[in-house]
Short mmCIF file of C-alpha atoms and ligand atoms in Angstrom, two decimals:
data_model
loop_
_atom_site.label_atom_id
_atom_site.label_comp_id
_atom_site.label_asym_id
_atom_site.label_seq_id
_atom_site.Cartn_x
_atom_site.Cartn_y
_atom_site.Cartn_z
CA UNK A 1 -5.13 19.34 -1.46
CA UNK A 2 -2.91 16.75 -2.82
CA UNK A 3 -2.73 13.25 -0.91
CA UNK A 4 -0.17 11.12 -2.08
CA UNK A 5 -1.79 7.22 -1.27
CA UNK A 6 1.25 5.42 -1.23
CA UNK A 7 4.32 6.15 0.91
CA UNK A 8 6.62 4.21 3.02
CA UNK A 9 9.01 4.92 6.02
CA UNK A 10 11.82 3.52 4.17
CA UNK A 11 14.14 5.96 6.29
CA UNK A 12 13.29 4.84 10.42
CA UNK A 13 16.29 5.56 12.32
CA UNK A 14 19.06 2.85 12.73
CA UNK A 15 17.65 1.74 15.45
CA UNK A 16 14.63 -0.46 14.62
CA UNK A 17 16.73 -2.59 11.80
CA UNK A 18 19.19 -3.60 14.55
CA UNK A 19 15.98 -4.76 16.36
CA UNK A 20 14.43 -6.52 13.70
CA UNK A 21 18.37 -8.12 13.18
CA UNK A 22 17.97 -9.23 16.68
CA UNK A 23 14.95 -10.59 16.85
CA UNK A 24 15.93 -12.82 13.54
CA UNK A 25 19.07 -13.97 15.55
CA UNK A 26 17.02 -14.79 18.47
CA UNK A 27 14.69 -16.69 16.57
CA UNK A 28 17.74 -18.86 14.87
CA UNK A 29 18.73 -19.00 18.21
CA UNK A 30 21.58 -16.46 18.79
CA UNK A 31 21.11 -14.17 21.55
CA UNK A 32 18.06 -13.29 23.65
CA UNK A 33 14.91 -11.94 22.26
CA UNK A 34 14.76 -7.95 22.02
CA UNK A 35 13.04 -6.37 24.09
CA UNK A 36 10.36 -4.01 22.43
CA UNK A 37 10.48 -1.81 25.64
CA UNK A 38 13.68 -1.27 25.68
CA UNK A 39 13.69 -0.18 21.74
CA UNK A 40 14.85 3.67 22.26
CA UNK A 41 13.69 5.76 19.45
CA UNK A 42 13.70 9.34 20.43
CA UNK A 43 11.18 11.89 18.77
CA UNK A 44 14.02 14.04 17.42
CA UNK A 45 15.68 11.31 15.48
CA UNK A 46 11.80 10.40 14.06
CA UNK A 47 11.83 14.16 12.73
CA UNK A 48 15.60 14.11 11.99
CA UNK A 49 14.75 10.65 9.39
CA UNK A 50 11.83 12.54 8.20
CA UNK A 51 12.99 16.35 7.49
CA UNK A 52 15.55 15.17 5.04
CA UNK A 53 13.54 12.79 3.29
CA UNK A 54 9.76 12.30 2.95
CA UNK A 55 9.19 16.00 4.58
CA UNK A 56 11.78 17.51 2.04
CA UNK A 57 9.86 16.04 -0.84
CA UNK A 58 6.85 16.69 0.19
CA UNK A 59 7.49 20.50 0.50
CA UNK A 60 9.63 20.33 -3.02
CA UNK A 61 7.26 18.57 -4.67
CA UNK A 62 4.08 20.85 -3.52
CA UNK A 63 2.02 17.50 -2.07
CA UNK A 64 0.45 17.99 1.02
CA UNK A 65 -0.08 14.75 3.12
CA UNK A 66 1.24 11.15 2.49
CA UNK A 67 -0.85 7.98 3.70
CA UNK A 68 1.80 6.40 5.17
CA UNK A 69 2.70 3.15 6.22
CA UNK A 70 5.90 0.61 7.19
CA UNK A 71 8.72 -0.27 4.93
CA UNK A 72 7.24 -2.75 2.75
CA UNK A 73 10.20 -4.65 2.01
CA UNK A 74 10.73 -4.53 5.16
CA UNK A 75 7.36 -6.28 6.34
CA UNK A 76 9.26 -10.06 5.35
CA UNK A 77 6.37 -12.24 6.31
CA UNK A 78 8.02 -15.30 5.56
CA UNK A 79 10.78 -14.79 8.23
CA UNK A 80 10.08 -16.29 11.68
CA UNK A 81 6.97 -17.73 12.76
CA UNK A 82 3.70 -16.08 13.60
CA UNK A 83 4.89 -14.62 17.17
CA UNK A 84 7.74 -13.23 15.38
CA UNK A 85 5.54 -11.29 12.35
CA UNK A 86 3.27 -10.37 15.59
CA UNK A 87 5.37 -8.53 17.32
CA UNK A 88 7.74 -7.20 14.63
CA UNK A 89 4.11 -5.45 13.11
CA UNK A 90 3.26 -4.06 16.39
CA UNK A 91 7.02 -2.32 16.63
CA UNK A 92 6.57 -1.08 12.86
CA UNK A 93 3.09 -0.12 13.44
CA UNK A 94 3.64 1.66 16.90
CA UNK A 95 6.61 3.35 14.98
CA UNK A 96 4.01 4.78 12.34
CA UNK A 97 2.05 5.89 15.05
CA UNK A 98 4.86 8.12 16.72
CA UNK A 99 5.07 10.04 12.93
CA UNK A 100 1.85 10.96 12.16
CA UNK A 101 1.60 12.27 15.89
CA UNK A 102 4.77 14.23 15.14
CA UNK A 103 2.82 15.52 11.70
CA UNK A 104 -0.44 15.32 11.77
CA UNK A 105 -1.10 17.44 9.05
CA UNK A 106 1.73 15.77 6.67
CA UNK A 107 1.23 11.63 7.62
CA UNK A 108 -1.93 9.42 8.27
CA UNK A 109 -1.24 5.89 8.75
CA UNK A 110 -1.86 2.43 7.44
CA UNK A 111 -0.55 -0.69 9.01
CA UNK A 112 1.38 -3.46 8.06
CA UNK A 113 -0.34 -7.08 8.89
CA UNK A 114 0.92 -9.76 11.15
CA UNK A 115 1.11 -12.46 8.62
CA UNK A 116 2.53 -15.55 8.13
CA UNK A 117 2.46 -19.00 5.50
CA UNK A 118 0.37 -21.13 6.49
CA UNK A 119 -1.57 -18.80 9.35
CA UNK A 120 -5.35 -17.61 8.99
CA UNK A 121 -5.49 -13.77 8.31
CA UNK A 122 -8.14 -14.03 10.89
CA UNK A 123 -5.16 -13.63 13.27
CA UNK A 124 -4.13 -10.07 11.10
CA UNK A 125 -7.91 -9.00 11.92
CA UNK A 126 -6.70 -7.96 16.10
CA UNK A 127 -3.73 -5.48 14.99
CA UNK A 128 -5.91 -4.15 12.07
CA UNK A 129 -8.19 -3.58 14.49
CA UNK A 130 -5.98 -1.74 17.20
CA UNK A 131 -4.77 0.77 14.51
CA UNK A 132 -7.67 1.79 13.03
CA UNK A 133 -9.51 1.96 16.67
CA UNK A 134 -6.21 3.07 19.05
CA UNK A 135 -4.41 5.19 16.84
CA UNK A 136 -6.99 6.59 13.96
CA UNK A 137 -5.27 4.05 10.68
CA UNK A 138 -7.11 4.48 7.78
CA UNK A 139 -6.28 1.29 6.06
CA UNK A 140 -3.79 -1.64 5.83
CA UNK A 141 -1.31 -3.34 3.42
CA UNK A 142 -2.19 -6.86 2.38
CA UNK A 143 0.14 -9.15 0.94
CA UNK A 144 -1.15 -11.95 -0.76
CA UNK A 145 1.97 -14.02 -0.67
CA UNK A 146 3.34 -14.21 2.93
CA UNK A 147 5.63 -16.56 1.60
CA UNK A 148 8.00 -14.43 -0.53
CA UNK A 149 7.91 -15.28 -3.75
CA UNK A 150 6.56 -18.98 -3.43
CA UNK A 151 2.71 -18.33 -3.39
CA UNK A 152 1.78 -21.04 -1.17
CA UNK A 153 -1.27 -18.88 0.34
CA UNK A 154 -4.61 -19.25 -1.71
CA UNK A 155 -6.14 -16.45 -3.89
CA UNK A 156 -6.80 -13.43 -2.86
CA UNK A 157 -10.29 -14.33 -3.77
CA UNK A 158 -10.85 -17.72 -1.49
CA UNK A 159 -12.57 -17.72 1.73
CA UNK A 160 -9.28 -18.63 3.12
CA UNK A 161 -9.10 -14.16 3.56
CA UNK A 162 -12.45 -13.93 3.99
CA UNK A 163 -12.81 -13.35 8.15
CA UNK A 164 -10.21 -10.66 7.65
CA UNK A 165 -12.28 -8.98 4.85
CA UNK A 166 -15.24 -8.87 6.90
CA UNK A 167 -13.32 -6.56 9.58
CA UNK A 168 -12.22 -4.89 6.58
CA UNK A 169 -15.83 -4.39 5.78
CA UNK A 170 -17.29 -3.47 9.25
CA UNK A 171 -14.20 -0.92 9.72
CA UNK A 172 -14.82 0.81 6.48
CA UNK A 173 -10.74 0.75 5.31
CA UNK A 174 -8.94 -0.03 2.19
CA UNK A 175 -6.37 -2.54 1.68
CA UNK A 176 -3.37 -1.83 -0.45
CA UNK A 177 -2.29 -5.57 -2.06
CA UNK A 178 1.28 -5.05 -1.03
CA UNK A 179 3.77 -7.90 -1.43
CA UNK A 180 6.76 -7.53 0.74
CA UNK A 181 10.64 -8.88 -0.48
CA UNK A 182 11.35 -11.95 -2.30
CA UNK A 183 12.89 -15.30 -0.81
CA UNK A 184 12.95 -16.48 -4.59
CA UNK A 185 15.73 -15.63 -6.59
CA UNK A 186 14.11 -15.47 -9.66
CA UNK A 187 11.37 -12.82 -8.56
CA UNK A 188 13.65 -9.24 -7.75
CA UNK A 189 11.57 -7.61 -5.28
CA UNK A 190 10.53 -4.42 -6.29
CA UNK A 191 11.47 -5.12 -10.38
CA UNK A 192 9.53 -8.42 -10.64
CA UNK A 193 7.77 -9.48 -7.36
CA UNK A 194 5.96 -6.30 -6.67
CA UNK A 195 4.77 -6.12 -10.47
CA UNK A 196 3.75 -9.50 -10.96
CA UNK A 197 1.77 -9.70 -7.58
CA UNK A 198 -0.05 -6.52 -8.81
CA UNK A 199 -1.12 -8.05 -12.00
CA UNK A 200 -1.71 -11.35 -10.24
CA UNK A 201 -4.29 -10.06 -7.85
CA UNK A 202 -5.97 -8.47 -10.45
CA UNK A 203 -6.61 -11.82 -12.51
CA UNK A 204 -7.85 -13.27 -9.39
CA UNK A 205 -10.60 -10.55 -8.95
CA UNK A 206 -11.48 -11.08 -12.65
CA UNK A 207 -12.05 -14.57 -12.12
CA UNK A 208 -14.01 -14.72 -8.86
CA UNK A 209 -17.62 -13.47 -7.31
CA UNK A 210 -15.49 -11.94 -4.37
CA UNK A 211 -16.99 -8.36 -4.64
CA UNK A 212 -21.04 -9.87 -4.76
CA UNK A 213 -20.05 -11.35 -1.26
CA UNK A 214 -18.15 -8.18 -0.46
CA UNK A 215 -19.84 -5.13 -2.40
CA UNK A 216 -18.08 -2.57 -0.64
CA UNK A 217 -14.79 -4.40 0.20
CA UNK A 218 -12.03 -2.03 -1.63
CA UNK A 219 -8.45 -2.47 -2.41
CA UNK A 220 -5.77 -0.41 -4.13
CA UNK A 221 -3.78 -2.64 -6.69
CA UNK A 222 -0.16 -0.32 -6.35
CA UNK A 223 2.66 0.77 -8.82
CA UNK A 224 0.34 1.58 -11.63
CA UNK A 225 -1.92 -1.86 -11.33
CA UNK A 226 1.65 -3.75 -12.64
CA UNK A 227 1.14 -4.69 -16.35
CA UNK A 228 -2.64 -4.66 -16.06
CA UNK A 229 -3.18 -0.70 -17.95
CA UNK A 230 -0.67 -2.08 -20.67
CA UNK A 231 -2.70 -5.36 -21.40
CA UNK A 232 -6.59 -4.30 -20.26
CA UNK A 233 -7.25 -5.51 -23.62
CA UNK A 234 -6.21 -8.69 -22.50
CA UNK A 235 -7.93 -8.78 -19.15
CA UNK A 236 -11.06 -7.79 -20.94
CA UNK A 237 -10.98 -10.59 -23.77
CA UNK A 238 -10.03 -13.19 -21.03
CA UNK A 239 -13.21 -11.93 -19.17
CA UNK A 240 -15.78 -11.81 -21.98
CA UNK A 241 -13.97 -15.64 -22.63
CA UNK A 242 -14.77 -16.83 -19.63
CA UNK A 243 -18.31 -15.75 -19.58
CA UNK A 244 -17.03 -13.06 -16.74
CA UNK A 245 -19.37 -10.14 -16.77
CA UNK A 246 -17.43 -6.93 -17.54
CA UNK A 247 -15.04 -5.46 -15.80
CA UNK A 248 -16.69 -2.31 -15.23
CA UNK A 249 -19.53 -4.31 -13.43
CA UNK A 250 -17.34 -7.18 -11.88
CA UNK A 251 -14.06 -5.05 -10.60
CA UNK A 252 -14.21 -1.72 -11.07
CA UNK A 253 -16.21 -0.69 -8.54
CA UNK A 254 -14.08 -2.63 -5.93
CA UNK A 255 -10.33 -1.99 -6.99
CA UNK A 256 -8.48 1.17 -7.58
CA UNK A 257 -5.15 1.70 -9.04
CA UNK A 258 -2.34 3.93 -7.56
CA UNK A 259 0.11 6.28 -10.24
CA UNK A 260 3.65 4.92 -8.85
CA UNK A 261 4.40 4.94 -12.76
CA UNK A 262 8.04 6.65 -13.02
CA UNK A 263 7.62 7.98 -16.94
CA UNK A 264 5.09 10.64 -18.42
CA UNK A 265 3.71 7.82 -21.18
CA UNK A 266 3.07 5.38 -18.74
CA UNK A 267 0.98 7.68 -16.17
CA UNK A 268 -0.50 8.79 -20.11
CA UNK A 269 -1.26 5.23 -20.70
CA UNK A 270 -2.42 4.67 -17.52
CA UNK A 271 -5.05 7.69 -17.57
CA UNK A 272 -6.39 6.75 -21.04
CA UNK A 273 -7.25 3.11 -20.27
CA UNK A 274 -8.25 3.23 -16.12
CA UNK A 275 -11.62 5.15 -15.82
CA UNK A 276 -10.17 8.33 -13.85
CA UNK A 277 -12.41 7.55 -10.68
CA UNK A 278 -10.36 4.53 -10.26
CA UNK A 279 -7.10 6.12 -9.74
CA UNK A 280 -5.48 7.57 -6.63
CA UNK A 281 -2.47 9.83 -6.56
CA UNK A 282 0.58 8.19 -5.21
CA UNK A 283 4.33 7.97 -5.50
CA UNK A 284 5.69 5.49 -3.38
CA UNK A 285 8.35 7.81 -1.94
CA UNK A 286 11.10 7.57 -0.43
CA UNK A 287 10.69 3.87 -2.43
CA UNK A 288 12.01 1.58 -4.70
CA UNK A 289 13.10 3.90 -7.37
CA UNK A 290 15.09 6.90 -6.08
CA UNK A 291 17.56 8.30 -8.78
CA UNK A 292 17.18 10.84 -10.91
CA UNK A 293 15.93 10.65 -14.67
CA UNK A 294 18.28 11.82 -17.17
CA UNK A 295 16.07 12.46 -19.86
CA UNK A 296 13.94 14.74 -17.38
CA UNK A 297 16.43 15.74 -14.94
CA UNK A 298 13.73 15.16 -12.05
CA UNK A 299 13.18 12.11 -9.85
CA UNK A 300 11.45 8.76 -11.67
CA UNK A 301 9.44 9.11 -8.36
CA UNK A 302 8.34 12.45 -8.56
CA UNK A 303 5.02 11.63 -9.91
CA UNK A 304 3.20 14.32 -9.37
CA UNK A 305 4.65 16.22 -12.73
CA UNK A 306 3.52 13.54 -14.63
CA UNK A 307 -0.48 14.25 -13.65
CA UNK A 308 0.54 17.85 -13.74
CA UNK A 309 1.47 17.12 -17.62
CA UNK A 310 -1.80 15.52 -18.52
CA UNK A 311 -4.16 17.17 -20.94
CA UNK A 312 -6.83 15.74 -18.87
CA UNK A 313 -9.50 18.45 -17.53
CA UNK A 314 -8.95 20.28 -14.25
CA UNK A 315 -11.47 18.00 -12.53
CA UNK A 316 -10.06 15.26 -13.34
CA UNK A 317 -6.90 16.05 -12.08
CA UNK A 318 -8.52 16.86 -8.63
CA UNK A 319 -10.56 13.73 -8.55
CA UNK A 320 -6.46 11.51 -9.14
CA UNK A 321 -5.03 13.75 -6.31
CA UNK A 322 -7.96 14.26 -3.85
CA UNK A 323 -11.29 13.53 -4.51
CA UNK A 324 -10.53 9.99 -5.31
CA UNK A 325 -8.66 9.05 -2.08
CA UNK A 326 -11.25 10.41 -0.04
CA UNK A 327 -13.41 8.58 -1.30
CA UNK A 328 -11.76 5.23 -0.98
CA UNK A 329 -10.47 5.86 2.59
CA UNK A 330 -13.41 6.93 3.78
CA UNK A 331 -11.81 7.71 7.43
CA UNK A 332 -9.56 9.92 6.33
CA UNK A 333 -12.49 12.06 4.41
CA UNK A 334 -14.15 12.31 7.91
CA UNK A 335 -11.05 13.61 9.62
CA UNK A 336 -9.80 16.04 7.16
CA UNK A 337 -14.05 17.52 6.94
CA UNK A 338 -13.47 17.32 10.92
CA UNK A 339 -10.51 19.23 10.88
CA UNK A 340 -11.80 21.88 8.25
CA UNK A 341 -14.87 22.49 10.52
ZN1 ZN B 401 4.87 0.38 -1.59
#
C-alpha cells in the first residue's frame, strides 16, 4: 500500500472561496455574514473537483490513499479575528469530512486549526477534538506563525502550545507544522515561507527539552524538512555547540520528515542524510508546484518516481511509503488493520 502523507484539497468547488470572500467582506464590514447553512455544496460537484484532480493522480501515479486535509494556503490565520478562523475551520473541516465519506478507501482526513495571533491554541484543542472524535481525523496541521509571515507567536517549543500538545498527546495524532500564506512581502508563500518555517521549527526542537515533557508528542516537518537534509551538518555542529545532546536522542524520535522534494537528487539527498524511519511518503498534490519537468517530462510533484528510483533496499522503500506512516498516525494503522480483518 502506498499512503501519500501530505495532500491538500486545493481544488473544492467554487463555492466555498465565494464563502470565505464573504465572510472577509462581512468582517470589514460589507455585507452580512454567510451563512454556513446555507453553503450548498452538492456531493457530485465534491466528486466532480476530485475525479479530475487528486483521484486522477492517484490512479496515474499507482498511490493508493492520500491523508488529506484543507487548502493550506488557504487556512490564512491572520485574517479576521478568532470567531472568524473558528468558523471558517469548521466549514473547511466539515468539507474534508464530506470527501473521505465519498472515498473512504482513497482520503483520510486531518484538520486545519482555528488559530489566530495573539489567541491560546488551547482554543484549537475543541475542533481538534471534534475531528478526530466525530468524524475519525487522524491528525492536524499546525502552523506556528498564525500571523503570516510576522512570527509574533512564541516557539513552537514554549508552553505557550503546550495545552494543545497535551490533547495532541491523549488523542494519539500527529501534527504536520504547516504554515499557511504570507502577509509579508518579502516571504513568497510556498517558495520562501513554507521553507523557512520548516527549517525554523526544526531549530526550535534542537534547542529545547520539548520532547522530555512530551516523549511521544510527534510532528511531521513537510516539503522535505525545508533546508534542514541539505545543512544536517549544520544542525548537528550547532547542537554538539550548544551542549544539545544529539539529535538522534533529542529529535529524532519525535519529528519526521515528509518527501515533497520535486527532483531525484534531492529525495537522494534526503534518503542518505534522514535515518529512513523518519521519513513518510508524501507529495503535496494537487499543491504548490504543478507543472511539468522538462528535463523528466513528468510532474515536479510526482514524487513517487523519485523513491521508485532509489537504490535503497525493498524494505526500505516500504517502510517511506507505508510502514512509516502507520506508524506515526497511529489511528489510521488501527483502521486500515480494522478494515483488513
Ligand atoms: Zn501542504
Amino acid at each position: 500500500m502506498i499512503i501519500d502523507c501530505h495532500g491538500h484539497y486545493t481544488t473544492a468547488p467554487g463555492e466555498l472561496q465565494a464563502f470565505r470572500d464573504a465572510q472577509i467582506a462581512a468582517f470589514n464590514g460589507r455585507g452580512a455574514t454567510p451563512d454556513v447553512n446555507k453553503l450548498a455544496i452538492s456531493d457530485d460537484q465534491i466528486r466532480e473537483s476530485l475525479e479530475k484532480a487528486q483521484l486522477k493522480l492517484q490512479r496515474e501515479r499507482g498511490t493508493d490513499l492520500t491523508i488529506f486535509s484543507p487548502r493550506a494556503s488557504a487556512m490564512a490565520h491572520h485574517v479576521g479575528d478568532e470567531a472568524v478562523s473558528l468558523a471558517w475551520t469548521r466549514v473547511c473541516n466539515d468539507l474534508i469530512n464530506r470527501v473521505v465519506n465519498l472515498y473512504p478507501d482513497n482520503f483520510v482526513g486531518v484538520c486545519q486549526l482555528p488559530q489566530s495571533p495573539g489567541v491560546s491554541p488551547t482554543n484549537s484543542a475543541v475542533e481538534l477534538e471534534r475531528c478526530v472524535k466525530e468524524f475519525g481525523f487522524i491528525g492536524c496541521n499546525l502552523n506556528p506563525d498564525p500571523s503570516g509571515g510576522h512570527w509574533t507567536s512564541p516557539p513552537l517549543t514554549d508552553r505557550h502550545w503546550y495545552p494543545f500538545y497535551e490533547k495532541m498527546v491523549e488523542l494519539d495524532v500527529p501534527a504536520m507544522v504547516h504554515v499557511s500564506s504570507s502577509c509579508n512581502a518579502n516571504f513568497h508563500a510556498t517558495g520562501a515561507h513554507y521553507i523557512n518555517a520548516d527549517t525554523t521549527a526544526f531549530m526550535q526542537f534542537i534547542q529545547s527539552d520539548l520532547f522530555k515533557d512530551f516523549p511521544t508528542l510527534r510532528f511531521i516537518i513537510p516539503h522535505g524538512g525545508g533546508a534542514v537534509p541539505y545543512h544536517w551538518g549544520r544542525y548537528r555542529g550547532l547542537a554538539q555547540d550548544m551542549k544539545r545532546p544529539p539529535l538522534a536522542e533529542s529529535v529524532m524520535k519525535n519529528v519526521f520528515f515528509d518527501t515533497c522534494v520535486y527532483h531525484q537528487p534531492g529525495i537522494d539527498l534526503l534518503t542518505r542524510v534522514i535515518p529512513v524511519e523518519n521519513i513518510l511518503f508524501g507529495s503535496e498534490m494537487v499543491g504548490a508546484v504543478r507543472g511539468i519537468d522538462p528535463t523528466t517530462g513528468f510532474n515536479y510533484d510526482d514524487t513517487k518516481r523519485y523513491i521508485d528510483a532509489l537504490a535503497i533496499p525493498a524494505e526500505a522503500k516500504q517502510a517511506i511509503f507505508e510502514g512509516n506512516v502507520r506508524r506515526i498516525f497511529p489511528r489510521l494503522d488501527a483502521r486500515l488493520k480494522q478494515r483488513a480483518a
